[in-house]
Short mmCIF file of C-alpha atoms and ligand atoms in Angstrom, two decimals:
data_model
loop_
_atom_site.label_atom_id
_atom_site.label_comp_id
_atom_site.label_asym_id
_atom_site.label_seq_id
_atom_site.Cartn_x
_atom_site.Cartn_y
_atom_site.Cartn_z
CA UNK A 1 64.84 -109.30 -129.43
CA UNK A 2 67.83 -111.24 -130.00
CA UNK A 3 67.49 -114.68 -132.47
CA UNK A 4 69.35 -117.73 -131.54
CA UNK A 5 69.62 -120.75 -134.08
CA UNK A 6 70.47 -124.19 -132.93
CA UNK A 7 70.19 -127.06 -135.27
CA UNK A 8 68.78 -130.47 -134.21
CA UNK A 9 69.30 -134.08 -135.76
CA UNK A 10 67.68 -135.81 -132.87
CA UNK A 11 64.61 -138.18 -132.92
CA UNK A 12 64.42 -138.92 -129.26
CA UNK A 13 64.56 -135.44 -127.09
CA UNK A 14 66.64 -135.74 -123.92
CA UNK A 15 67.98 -133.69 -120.99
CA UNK A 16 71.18 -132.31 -123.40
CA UNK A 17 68.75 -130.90 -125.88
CA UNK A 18 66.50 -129.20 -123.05
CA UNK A 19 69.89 -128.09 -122.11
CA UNK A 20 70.54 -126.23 -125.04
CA UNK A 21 66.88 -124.85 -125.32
CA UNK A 22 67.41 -123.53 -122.00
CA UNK A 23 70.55 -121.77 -122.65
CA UNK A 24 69.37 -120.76 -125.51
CA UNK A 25 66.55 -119.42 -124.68
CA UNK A 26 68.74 -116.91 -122.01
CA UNK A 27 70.06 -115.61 -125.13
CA UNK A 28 66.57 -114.69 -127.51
CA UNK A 29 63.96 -115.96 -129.64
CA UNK A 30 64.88 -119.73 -130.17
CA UNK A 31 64.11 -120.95 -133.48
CA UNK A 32 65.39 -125.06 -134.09
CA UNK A 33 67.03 -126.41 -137.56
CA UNK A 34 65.83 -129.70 -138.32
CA UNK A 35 68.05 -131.05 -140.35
CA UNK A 36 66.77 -133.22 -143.30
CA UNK A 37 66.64 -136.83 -144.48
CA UNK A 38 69.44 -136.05 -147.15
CA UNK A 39 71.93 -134.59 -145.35
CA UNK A 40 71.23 -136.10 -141.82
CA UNK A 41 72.22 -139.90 -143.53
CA UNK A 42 75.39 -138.08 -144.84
CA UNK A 43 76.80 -138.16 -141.28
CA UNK A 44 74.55 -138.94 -138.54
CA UNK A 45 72.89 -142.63 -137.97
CA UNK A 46 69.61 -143.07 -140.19
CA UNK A 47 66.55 -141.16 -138.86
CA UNK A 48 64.02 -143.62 -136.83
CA UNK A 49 61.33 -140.89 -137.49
CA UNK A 50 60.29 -139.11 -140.31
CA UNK A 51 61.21 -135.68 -141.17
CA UNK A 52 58.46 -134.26 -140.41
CA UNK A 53 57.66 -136.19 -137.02
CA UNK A 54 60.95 -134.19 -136.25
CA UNK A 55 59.94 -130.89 -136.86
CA UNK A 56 56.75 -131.46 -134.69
CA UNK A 57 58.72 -133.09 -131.98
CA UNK A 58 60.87 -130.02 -132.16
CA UNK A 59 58.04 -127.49 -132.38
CA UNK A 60 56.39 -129.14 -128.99
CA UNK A 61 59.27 -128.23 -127.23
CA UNK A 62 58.64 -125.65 -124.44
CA UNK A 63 60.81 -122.28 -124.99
CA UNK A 64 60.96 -122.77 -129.32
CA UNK A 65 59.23 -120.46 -131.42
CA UNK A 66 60.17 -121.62 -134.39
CA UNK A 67 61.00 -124.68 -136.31
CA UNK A 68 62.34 -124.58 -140.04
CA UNK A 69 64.05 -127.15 -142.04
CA UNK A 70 68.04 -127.12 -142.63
CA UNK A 71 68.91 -128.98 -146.11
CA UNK A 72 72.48 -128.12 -145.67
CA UNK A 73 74.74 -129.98 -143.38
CA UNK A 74 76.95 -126.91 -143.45
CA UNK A 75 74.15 -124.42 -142.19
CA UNK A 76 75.03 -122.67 -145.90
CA UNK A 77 70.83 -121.91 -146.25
CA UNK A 78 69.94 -121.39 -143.13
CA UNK A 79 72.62 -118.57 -141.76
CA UNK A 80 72.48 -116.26 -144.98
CA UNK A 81 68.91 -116.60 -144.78
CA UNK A 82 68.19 -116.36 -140.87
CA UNK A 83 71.42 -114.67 -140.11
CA UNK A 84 70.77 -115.35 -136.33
CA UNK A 85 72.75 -113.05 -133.85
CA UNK A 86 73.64 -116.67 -131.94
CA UNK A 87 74.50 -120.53 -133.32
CA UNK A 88 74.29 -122.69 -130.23
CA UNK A 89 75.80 -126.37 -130.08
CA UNK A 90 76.90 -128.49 -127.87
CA UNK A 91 80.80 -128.18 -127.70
CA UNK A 92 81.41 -132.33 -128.97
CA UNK A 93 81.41 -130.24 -132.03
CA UNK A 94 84.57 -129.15 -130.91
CA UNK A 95 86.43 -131.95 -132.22
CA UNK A 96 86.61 -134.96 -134.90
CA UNK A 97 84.93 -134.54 -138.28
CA UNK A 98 82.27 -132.26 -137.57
CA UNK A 99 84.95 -129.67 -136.47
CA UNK A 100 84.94 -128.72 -140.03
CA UNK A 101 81.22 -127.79 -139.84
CA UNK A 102 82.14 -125.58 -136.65
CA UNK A 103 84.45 -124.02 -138.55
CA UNK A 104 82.81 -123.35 -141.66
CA UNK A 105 79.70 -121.98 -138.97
CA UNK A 106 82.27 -119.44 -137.58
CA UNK A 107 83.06 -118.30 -140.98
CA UNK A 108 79.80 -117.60 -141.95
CA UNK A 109 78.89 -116.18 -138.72
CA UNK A 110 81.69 -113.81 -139.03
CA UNK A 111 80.02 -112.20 -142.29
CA UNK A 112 77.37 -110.14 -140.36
CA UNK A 113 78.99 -110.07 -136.79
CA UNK A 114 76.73 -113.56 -135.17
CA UNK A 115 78.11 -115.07 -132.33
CA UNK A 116 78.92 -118.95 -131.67
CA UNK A 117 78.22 -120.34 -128.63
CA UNK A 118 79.20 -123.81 -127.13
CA UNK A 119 77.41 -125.27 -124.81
CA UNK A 120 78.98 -128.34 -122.59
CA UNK A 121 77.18 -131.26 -124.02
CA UNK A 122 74.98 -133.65 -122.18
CA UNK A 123 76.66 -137.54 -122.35
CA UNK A 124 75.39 -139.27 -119.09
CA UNK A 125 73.52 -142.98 -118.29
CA UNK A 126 70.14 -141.97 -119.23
CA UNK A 127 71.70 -140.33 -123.30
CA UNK A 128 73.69 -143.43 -123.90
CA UNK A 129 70.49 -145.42 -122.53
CA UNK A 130 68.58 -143.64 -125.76
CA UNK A 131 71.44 -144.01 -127.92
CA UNK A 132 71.65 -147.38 -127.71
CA UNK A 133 68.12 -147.88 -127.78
CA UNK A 134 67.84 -145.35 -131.68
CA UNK A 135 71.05 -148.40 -132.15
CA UNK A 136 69.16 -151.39 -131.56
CA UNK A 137 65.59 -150.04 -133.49
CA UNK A 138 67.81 -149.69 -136.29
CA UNK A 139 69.37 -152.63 -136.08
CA UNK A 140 65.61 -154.48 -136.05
CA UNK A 141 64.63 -155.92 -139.19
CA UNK A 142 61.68 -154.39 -139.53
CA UNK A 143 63.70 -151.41 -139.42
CA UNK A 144 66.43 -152.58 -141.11
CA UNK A 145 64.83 -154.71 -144.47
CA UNK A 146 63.26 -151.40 -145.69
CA UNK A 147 66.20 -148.95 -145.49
CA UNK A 148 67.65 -149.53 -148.97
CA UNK A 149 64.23 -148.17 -150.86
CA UNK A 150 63.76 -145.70 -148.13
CA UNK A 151 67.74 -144.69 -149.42
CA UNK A 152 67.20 -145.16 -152.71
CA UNK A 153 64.09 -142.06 -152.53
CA UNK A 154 66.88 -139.64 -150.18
CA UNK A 155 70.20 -140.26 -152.21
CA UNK A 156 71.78 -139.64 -155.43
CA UNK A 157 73.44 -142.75 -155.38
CA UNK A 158 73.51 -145.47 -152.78
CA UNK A 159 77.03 -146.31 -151.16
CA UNK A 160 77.86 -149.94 -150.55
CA UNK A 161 81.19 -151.41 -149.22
CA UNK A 162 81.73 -155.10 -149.17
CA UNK A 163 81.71 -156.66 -145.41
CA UNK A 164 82.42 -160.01 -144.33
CA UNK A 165 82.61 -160.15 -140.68
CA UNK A 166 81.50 -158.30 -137.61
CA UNK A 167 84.47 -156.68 -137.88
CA UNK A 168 84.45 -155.14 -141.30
CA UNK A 169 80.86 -154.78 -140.49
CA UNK A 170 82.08 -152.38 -138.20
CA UNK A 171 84.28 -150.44 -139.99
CA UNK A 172 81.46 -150.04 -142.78
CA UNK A 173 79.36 -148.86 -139.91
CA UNK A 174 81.48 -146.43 -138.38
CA UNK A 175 83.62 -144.62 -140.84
CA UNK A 176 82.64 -141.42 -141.46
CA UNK A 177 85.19 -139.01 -143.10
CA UNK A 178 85.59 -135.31 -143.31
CA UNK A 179 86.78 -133.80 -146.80
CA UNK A 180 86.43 -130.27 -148.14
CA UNK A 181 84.38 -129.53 -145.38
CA UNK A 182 81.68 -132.04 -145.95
CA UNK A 183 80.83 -135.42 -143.85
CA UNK A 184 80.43 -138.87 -145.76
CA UNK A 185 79.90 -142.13 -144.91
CA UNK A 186 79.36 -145.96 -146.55
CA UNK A 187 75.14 -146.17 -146.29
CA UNK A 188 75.11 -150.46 -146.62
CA UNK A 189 76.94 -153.35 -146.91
CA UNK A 190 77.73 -155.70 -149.83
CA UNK A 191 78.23 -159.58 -148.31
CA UNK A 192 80.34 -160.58 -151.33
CA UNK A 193 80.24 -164.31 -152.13
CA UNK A 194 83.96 -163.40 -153.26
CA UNK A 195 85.28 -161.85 -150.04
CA UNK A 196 83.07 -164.57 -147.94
CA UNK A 197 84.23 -167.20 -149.43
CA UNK A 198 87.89 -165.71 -149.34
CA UNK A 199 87.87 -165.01 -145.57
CA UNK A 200 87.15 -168.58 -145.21
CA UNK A 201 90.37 -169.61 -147.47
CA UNK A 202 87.50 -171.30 -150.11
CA UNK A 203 86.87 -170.43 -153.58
CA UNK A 204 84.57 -168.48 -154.95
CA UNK A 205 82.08 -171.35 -156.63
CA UNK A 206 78.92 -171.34 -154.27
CA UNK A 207 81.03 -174.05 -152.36
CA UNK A 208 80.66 -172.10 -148.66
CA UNK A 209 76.96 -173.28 -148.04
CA UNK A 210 73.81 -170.78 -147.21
CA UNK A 211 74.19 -171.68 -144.12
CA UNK A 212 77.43 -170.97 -143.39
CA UNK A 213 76.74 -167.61 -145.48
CA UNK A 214 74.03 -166.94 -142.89
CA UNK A 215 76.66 -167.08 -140.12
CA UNK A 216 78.57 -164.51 -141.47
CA UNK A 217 74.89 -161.84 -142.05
CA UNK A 218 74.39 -162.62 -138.03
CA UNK A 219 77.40 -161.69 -137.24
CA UNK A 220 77.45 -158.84 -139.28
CA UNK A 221 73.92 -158.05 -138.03
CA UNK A 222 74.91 -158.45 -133.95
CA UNK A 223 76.78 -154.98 -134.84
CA UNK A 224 75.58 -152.77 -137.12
CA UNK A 225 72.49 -151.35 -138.11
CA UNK A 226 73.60 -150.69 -142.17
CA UNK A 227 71.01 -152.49 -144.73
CA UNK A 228 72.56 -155.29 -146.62
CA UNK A 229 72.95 -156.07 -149.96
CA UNK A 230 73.73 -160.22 -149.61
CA UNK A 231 75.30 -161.54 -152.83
CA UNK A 232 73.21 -164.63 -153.50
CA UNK A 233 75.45 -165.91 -156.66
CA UNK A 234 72.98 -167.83 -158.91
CA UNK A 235 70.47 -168.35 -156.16
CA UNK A 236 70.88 -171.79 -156.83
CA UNK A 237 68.10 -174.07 -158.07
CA UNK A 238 65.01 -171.76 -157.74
CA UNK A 239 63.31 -174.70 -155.34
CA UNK A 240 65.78 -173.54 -153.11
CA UNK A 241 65.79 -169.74 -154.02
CA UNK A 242 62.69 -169.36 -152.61
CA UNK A 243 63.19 -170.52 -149.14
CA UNK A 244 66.75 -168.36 -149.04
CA UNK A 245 64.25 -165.26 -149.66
CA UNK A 246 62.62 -166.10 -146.92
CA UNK A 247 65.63 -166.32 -144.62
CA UNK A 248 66.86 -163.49 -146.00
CA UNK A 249 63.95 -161.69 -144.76
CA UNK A 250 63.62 -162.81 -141.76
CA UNK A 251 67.27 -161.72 -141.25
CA UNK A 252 66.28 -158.04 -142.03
CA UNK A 253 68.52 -158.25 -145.41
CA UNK A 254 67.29 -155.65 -147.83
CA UNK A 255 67.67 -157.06 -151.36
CA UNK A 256 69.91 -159.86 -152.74
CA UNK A 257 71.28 -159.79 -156.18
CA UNK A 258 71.49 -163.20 -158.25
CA UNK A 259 73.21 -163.56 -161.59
CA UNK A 260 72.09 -165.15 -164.54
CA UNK A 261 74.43 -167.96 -164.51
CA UNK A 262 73.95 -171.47 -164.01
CA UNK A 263 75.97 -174.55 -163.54
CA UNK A 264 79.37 -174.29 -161.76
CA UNK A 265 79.57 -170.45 -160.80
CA UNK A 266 83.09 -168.87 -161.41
CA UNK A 267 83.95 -165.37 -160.22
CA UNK A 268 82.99 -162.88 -162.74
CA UNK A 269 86.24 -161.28 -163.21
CA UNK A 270 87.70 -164.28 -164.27
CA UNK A 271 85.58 -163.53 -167.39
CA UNK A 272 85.89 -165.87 -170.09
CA UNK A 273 89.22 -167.16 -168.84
CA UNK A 274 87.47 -169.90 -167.43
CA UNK A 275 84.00 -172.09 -168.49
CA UNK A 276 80.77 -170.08 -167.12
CA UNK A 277 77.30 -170.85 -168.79
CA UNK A 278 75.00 -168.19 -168.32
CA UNK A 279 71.02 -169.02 -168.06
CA UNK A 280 68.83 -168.46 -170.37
CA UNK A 281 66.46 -165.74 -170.18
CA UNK A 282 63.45 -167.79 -169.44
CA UNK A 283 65.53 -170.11 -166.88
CA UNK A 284 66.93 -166.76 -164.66
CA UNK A 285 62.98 -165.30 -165.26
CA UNK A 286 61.44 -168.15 -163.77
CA UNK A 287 64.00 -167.77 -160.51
CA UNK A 288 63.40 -164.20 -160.13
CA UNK A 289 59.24 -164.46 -160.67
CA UNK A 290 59.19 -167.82 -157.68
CA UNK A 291 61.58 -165.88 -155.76
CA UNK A 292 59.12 -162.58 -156.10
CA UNK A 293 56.16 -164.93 -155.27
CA UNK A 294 57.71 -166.12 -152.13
CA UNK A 295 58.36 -162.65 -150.46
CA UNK A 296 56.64 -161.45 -147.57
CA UNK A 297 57.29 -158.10 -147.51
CA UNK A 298 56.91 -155.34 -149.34
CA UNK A 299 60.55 -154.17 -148.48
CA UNK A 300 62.88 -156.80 -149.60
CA UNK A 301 64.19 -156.40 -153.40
CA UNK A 302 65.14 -159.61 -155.83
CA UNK A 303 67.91 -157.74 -157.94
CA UNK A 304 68.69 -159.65 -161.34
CA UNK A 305 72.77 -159.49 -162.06
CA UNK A 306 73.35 -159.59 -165.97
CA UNK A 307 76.64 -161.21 -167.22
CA UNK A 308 76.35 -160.74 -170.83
CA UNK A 309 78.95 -158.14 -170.89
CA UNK A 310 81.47 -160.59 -168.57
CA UNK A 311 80.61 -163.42 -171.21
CA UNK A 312 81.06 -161.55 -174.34
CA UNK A 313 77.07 -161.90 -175.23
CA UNK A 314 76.89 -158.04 -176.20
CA UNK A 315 74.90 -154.87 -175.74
CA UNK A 316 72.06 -155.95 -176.86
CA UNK A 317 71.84 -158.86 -175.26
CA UNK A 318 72.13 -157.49 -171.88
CA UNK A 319 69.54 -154.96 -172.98
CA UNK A 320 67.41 -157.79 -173.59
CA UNK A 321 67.75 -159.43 -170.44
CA UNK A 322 67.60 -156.04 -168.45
CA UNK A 323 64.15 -155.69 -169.84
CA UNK A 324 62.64 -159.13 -169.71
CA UNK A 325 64.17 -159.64 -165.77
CA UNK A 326 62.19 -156.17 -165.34
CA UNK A 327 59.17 -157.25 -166.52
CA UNK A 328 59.78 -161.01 -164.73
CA UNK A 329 59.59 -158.69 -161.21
CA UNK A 330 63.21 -157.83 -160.69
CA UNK A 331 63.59 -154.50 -158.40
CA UNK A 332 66.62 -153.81 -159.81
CA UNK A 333 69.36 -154.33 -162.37
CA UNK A 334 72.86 -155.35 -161.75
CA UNK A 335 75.62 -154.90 -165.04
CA UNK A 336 78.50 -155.75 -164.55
CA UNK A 337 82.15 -155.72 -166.43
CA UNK A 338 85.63 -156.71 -165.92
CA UNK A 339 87.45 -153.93 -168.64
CA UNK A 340 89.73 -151.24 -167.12
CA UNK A 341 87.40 -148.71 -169.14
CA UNK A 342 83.94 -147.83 -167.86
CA UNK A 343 82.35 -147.22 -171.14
CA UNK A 344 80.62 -150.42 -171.76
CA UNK A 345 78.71 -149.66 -168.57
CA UNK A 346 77.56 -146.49 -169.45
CA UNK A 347 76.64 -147.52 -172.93
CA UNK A 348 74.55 -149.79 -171.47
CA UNK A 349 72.84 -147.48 -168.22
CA UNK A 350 72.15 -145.04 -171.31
CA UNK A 351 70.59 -147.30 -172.95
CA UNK A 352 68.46 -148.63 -170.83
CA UNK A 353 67.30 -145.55 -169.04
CA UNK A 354 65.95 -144.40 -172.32
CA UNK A 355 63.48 -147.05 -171.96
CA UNK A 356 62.76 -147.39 -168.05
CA UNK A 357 63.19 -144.31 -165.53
CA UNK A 358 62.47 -146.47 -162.88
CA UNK A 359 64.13 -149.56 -162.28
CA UNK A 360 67.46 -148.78 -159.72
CA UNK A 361 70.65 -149.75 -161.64
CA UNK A 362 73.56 -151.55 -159.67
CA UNK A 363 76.87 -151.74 -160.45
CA UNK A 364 80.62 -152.94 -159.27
CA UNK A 365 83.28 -150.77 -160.21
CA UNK A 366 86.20 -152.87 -159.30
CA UNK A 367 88.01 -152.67 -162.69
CA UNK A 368 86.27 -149.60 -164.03
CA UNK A 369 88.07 -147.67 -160.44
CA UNK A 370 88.12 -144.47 -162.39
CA UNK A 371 84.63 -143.41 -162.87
CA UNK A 372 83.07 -141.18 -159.77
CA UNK A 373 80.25 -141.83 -158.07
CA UNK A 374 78.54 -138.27 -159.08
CA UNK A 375 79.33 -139.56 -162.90
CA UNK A 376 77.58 -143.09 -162.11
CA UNK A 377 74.48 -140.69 -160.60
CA UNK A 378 74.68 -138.86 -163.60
CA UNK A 379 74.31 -141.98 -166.35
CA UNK A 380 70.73 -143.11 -163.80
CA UNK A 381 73.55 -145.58 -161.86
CA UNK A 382 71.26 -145.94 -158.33
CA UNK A 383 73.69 -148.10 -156.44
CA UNK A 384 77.03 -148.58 -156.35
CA UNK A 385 79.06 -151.54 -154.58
CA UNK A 386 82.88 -151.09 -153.44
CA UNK A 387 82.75 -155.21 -153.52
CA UNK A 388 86.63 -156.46 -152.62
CA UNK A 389 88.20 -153.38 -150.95
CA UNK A 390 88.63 -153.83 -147.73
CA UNK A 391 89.64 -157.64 -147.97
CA UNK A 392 91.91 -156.74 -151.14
CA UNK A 393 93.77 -154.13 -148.51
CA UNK A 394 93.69 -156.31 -145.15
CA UNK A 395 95.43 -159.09 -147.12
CA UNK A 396 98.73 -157.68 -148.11
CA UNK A 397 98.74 -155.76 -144.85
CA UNK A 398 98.56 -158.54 -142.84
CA UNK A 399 101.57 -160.79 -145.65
CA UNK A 400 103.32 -158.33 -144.83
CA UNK A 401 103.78 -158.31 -140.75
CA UNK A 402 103.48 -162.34 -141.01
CA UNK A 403 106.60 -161.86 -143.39
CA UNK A 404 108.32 -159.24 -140.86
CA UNK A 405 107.64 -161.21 -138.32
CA UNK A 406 109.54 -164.37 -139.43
CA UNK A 407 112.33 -162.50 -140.79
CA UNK A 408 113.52 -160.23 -137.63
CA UNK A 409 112.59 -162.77 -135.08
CA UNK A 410 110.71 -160.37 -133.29
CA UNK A 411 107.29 -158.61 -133.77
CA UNK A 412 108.84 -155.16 -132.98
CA UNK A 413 109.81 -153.91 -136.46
CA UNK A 414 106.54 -153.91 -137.31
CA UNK A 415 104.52 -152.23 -134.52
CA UNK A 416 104.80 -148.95 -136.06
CA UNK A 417 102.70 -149.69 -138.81
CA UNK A 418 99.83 -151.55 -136.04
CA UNK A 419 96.72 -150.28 -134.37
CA UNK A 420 97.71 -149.92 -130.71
CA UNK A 421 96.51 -152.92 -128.39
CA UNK A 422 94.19 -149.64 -126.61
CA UNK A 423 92.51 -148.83 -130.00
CA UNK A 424 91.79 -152.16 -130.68
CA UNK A 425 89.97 -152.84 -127.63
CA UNK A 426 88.19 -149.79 -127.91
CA UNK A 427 86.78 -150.49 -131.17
CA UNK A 428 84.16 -152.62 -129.94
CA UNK A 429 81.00 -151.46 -128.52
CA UNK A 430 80.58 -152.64 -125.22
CA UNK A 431 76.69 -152.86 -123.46
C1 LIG B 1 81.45 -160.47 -155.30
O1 LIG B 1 81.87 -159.51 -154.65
O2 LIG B 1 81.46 -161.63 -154.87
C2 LIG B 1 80.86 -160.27 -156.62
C3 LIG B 1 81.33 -159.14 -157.45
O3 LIG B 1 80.07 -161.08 -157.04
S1 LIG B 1 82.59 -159.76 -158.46
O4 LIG B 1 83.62 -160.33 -157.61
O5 LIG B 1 83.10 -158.63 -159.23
O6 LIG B 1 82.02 -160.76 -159.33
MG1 LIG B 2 79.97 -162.82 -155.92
#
């Protein structure tokens, strides 16, 4: 008897998977790849379901004999291993980034003679019914609020890019990239107080209110379904830190990071160019213990921001403040730094991973843009926030055409370099 492999991501079985069961079934003995937790968030939308709720959705499924779990998004284990005389799909496959996993399937098929076969995939009413519906649970807060720890346990290092609007919201949502042959995409959102405030033509001092900073998580929230990571500055006084955790909750953020400044907040890259006075250590304590108190849920994550290295305070200072903002409740670290070089940073993740294993470490590389991400990973970084980019590359973009525009008199020198008016109206989801 023939064996046919098909591998499933799903957590809600509909007609297009029976589909493929059925045709597969014509072929052999059907046995189903769930794919797991890691490498489903590398490309697909996060899993409403646990793993193994998959595999025994999958197993229940009339016609499948067996069930086994694929690790690797490019079916690397599972074909050497199986080496199925059949890999069925359905034929979206066919194009846009996962073409590159088709093709690496064919290859490996190719070794021992296995056959791929495409199946005409399923996209009627009743799939983009359930599609929308997997959407919206995610987009919940209850569904929502938890996702950073649950990615903190399934990822070497947490992805964050900075959004300020529904419509870099969007883009943090949606982008998913193909390169050597693998998938990736962003897995939350930064709201930076920097690119906030900057989208609203203010400065960067805490002068755009909480409220106003709410606006800008709903609409990020109508859209997406990414965790957040809400920069709170200093939190302000900690009377009113407390009730902003609660908001912040309520709004299905995940964790907000406040630094241990005080006074009138500057942006941190403007170092000690300018007057900043951080808190002390008993002062930013106090905020992050009320704020702790004041959670309801288990889920949400107070994340303590240390400026020492910004301010010129030293190693050991931040060391010191790492540990005592620890030990005051924080969830997680932030460290940041403005120099070109990375090593301060890693000098201090060292450091303090000698003495806690535990605690997730954040950090910002917007000056220190030559480190990886896998070298971060590898120094116990947990978290890493792309905090300006996208605002830092609309802005010139959009100089430029209002430049253009003035100068030629016309708008048509520059609509080679613009998305096309059909693009742009596609972008947005519509019900
Ligand atoms: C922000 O994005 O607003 C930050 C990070 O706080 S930084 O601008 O580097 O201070
Ligand atoms: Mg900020």
């Amino acid at each position: 008897m023939k064996t046919v492999y098909t591998c499933f991501c799903t957590d809600v079985i509909h007609e297009g998977h029976l589909n493929i069961i059925n045709e597969a079934k014509k072929l052999g003995k059907v046995i189903v790849g769930c794919l797991s937790d890691e490498a489903l968030i590398r490309y697909n939308k996060f899993p409403t379901i646990s793993q193994e709720d998959r595999v025994e959705l999958y197993k229940a499924l009339e016609g499948v004999e067996e069930v086994v779990i694929q690790n690797d998004m490019l079916y690397n284990d599972v074909i050497p291993e199986i080496k199925p005389d059949y890999i069925v799909h359905g034929d979206n496959w066919k194009a846009g980034p996962e073409k590159s996993i088709r093709d690496h399937v064919e290859l490996l098929l190719k070794e021992y003679g296995g056959k791929l076969v495409d199946i005409p995939y399923t996209y009627n009413e009743d799939v983009k019914k359930i599609d929308l519906q997997l959407k919206e649970k995610l987009a919940m807060p209850e569904y929502r609020r938890k996702r950073l720890r649950q990615l903190l346990k399934l990822t070497p290092i947490v992805k964050a890019m900075e959004a300020h609007s529904g419509l870099t919201g969007l883009i943090v949502e949606k982008t998913v990239v193909e390169h050597e042959g693998k998938l990736d995409q962003f897995d939350a959102m930064w709201i930076s107080s920097l690119c906030d405030s900057t989208a609203k033509g203010k400065p960067d001092i805490e002068l755009v209110d909480m409220t106003s900073r709410f606006r800008t998580i709903d609409d990020i929230t109508e859209v997406t379904t990414k965790p957040i990571i809400f920069d709170g500055d200093t939190g302000g006084l900690t009377e009113h830190f407390v009730y902003t955790v609660r908001s912040l909750e309520k709004m299905g953020v995940s964790a907000v990071i406040i630094e241990d400044k005080k006074g009138l907040k500057k942006n941190s890259l403007f170092g000690t160019e300018v007057k900043q006075t951080q808190a002390t250590i008993e002062e930013m304590s106090a905020k992050i213990a009320a704020g702790k108190k004041a959670q309801l849920t288990d889920d949400f994550m107070i994340i303590a921001r240390i400026e020492s290295l910004i301010l010129e305070q030293g190693m050991e200072d931040a060391l010191a403040r790492a540990h005592a903002f620890v030990a005051a409740g924080a969830d997680g670290i932030m460290i940041h730094s403005r120099k070109k070089e990375p090593d301060e940073i890693l000098e201090f993740c060292d450091k303090f991973r000698k003495d806690n294993k535990e605690t997730p470490i954040v950090v910002v590389p917007s000056s220190f843009n030559t480190i990886t991400e896998e070298e971060l990973a590898a120094h116990g970084v947990n978290i890493v926030i792309y905090a300006n980019q996208l605002t830092r590359s609309a802005f010139p973009a959009m100089q430029q055409t209002a430049e253009d525009i003035l100068k030629y008199h016309r708008a048509k020198e520059v609509d080679d370099r613009l998305m096309s008016i059909k693009q742009i109206i596609t972008l947005i989801d519509e019900i």
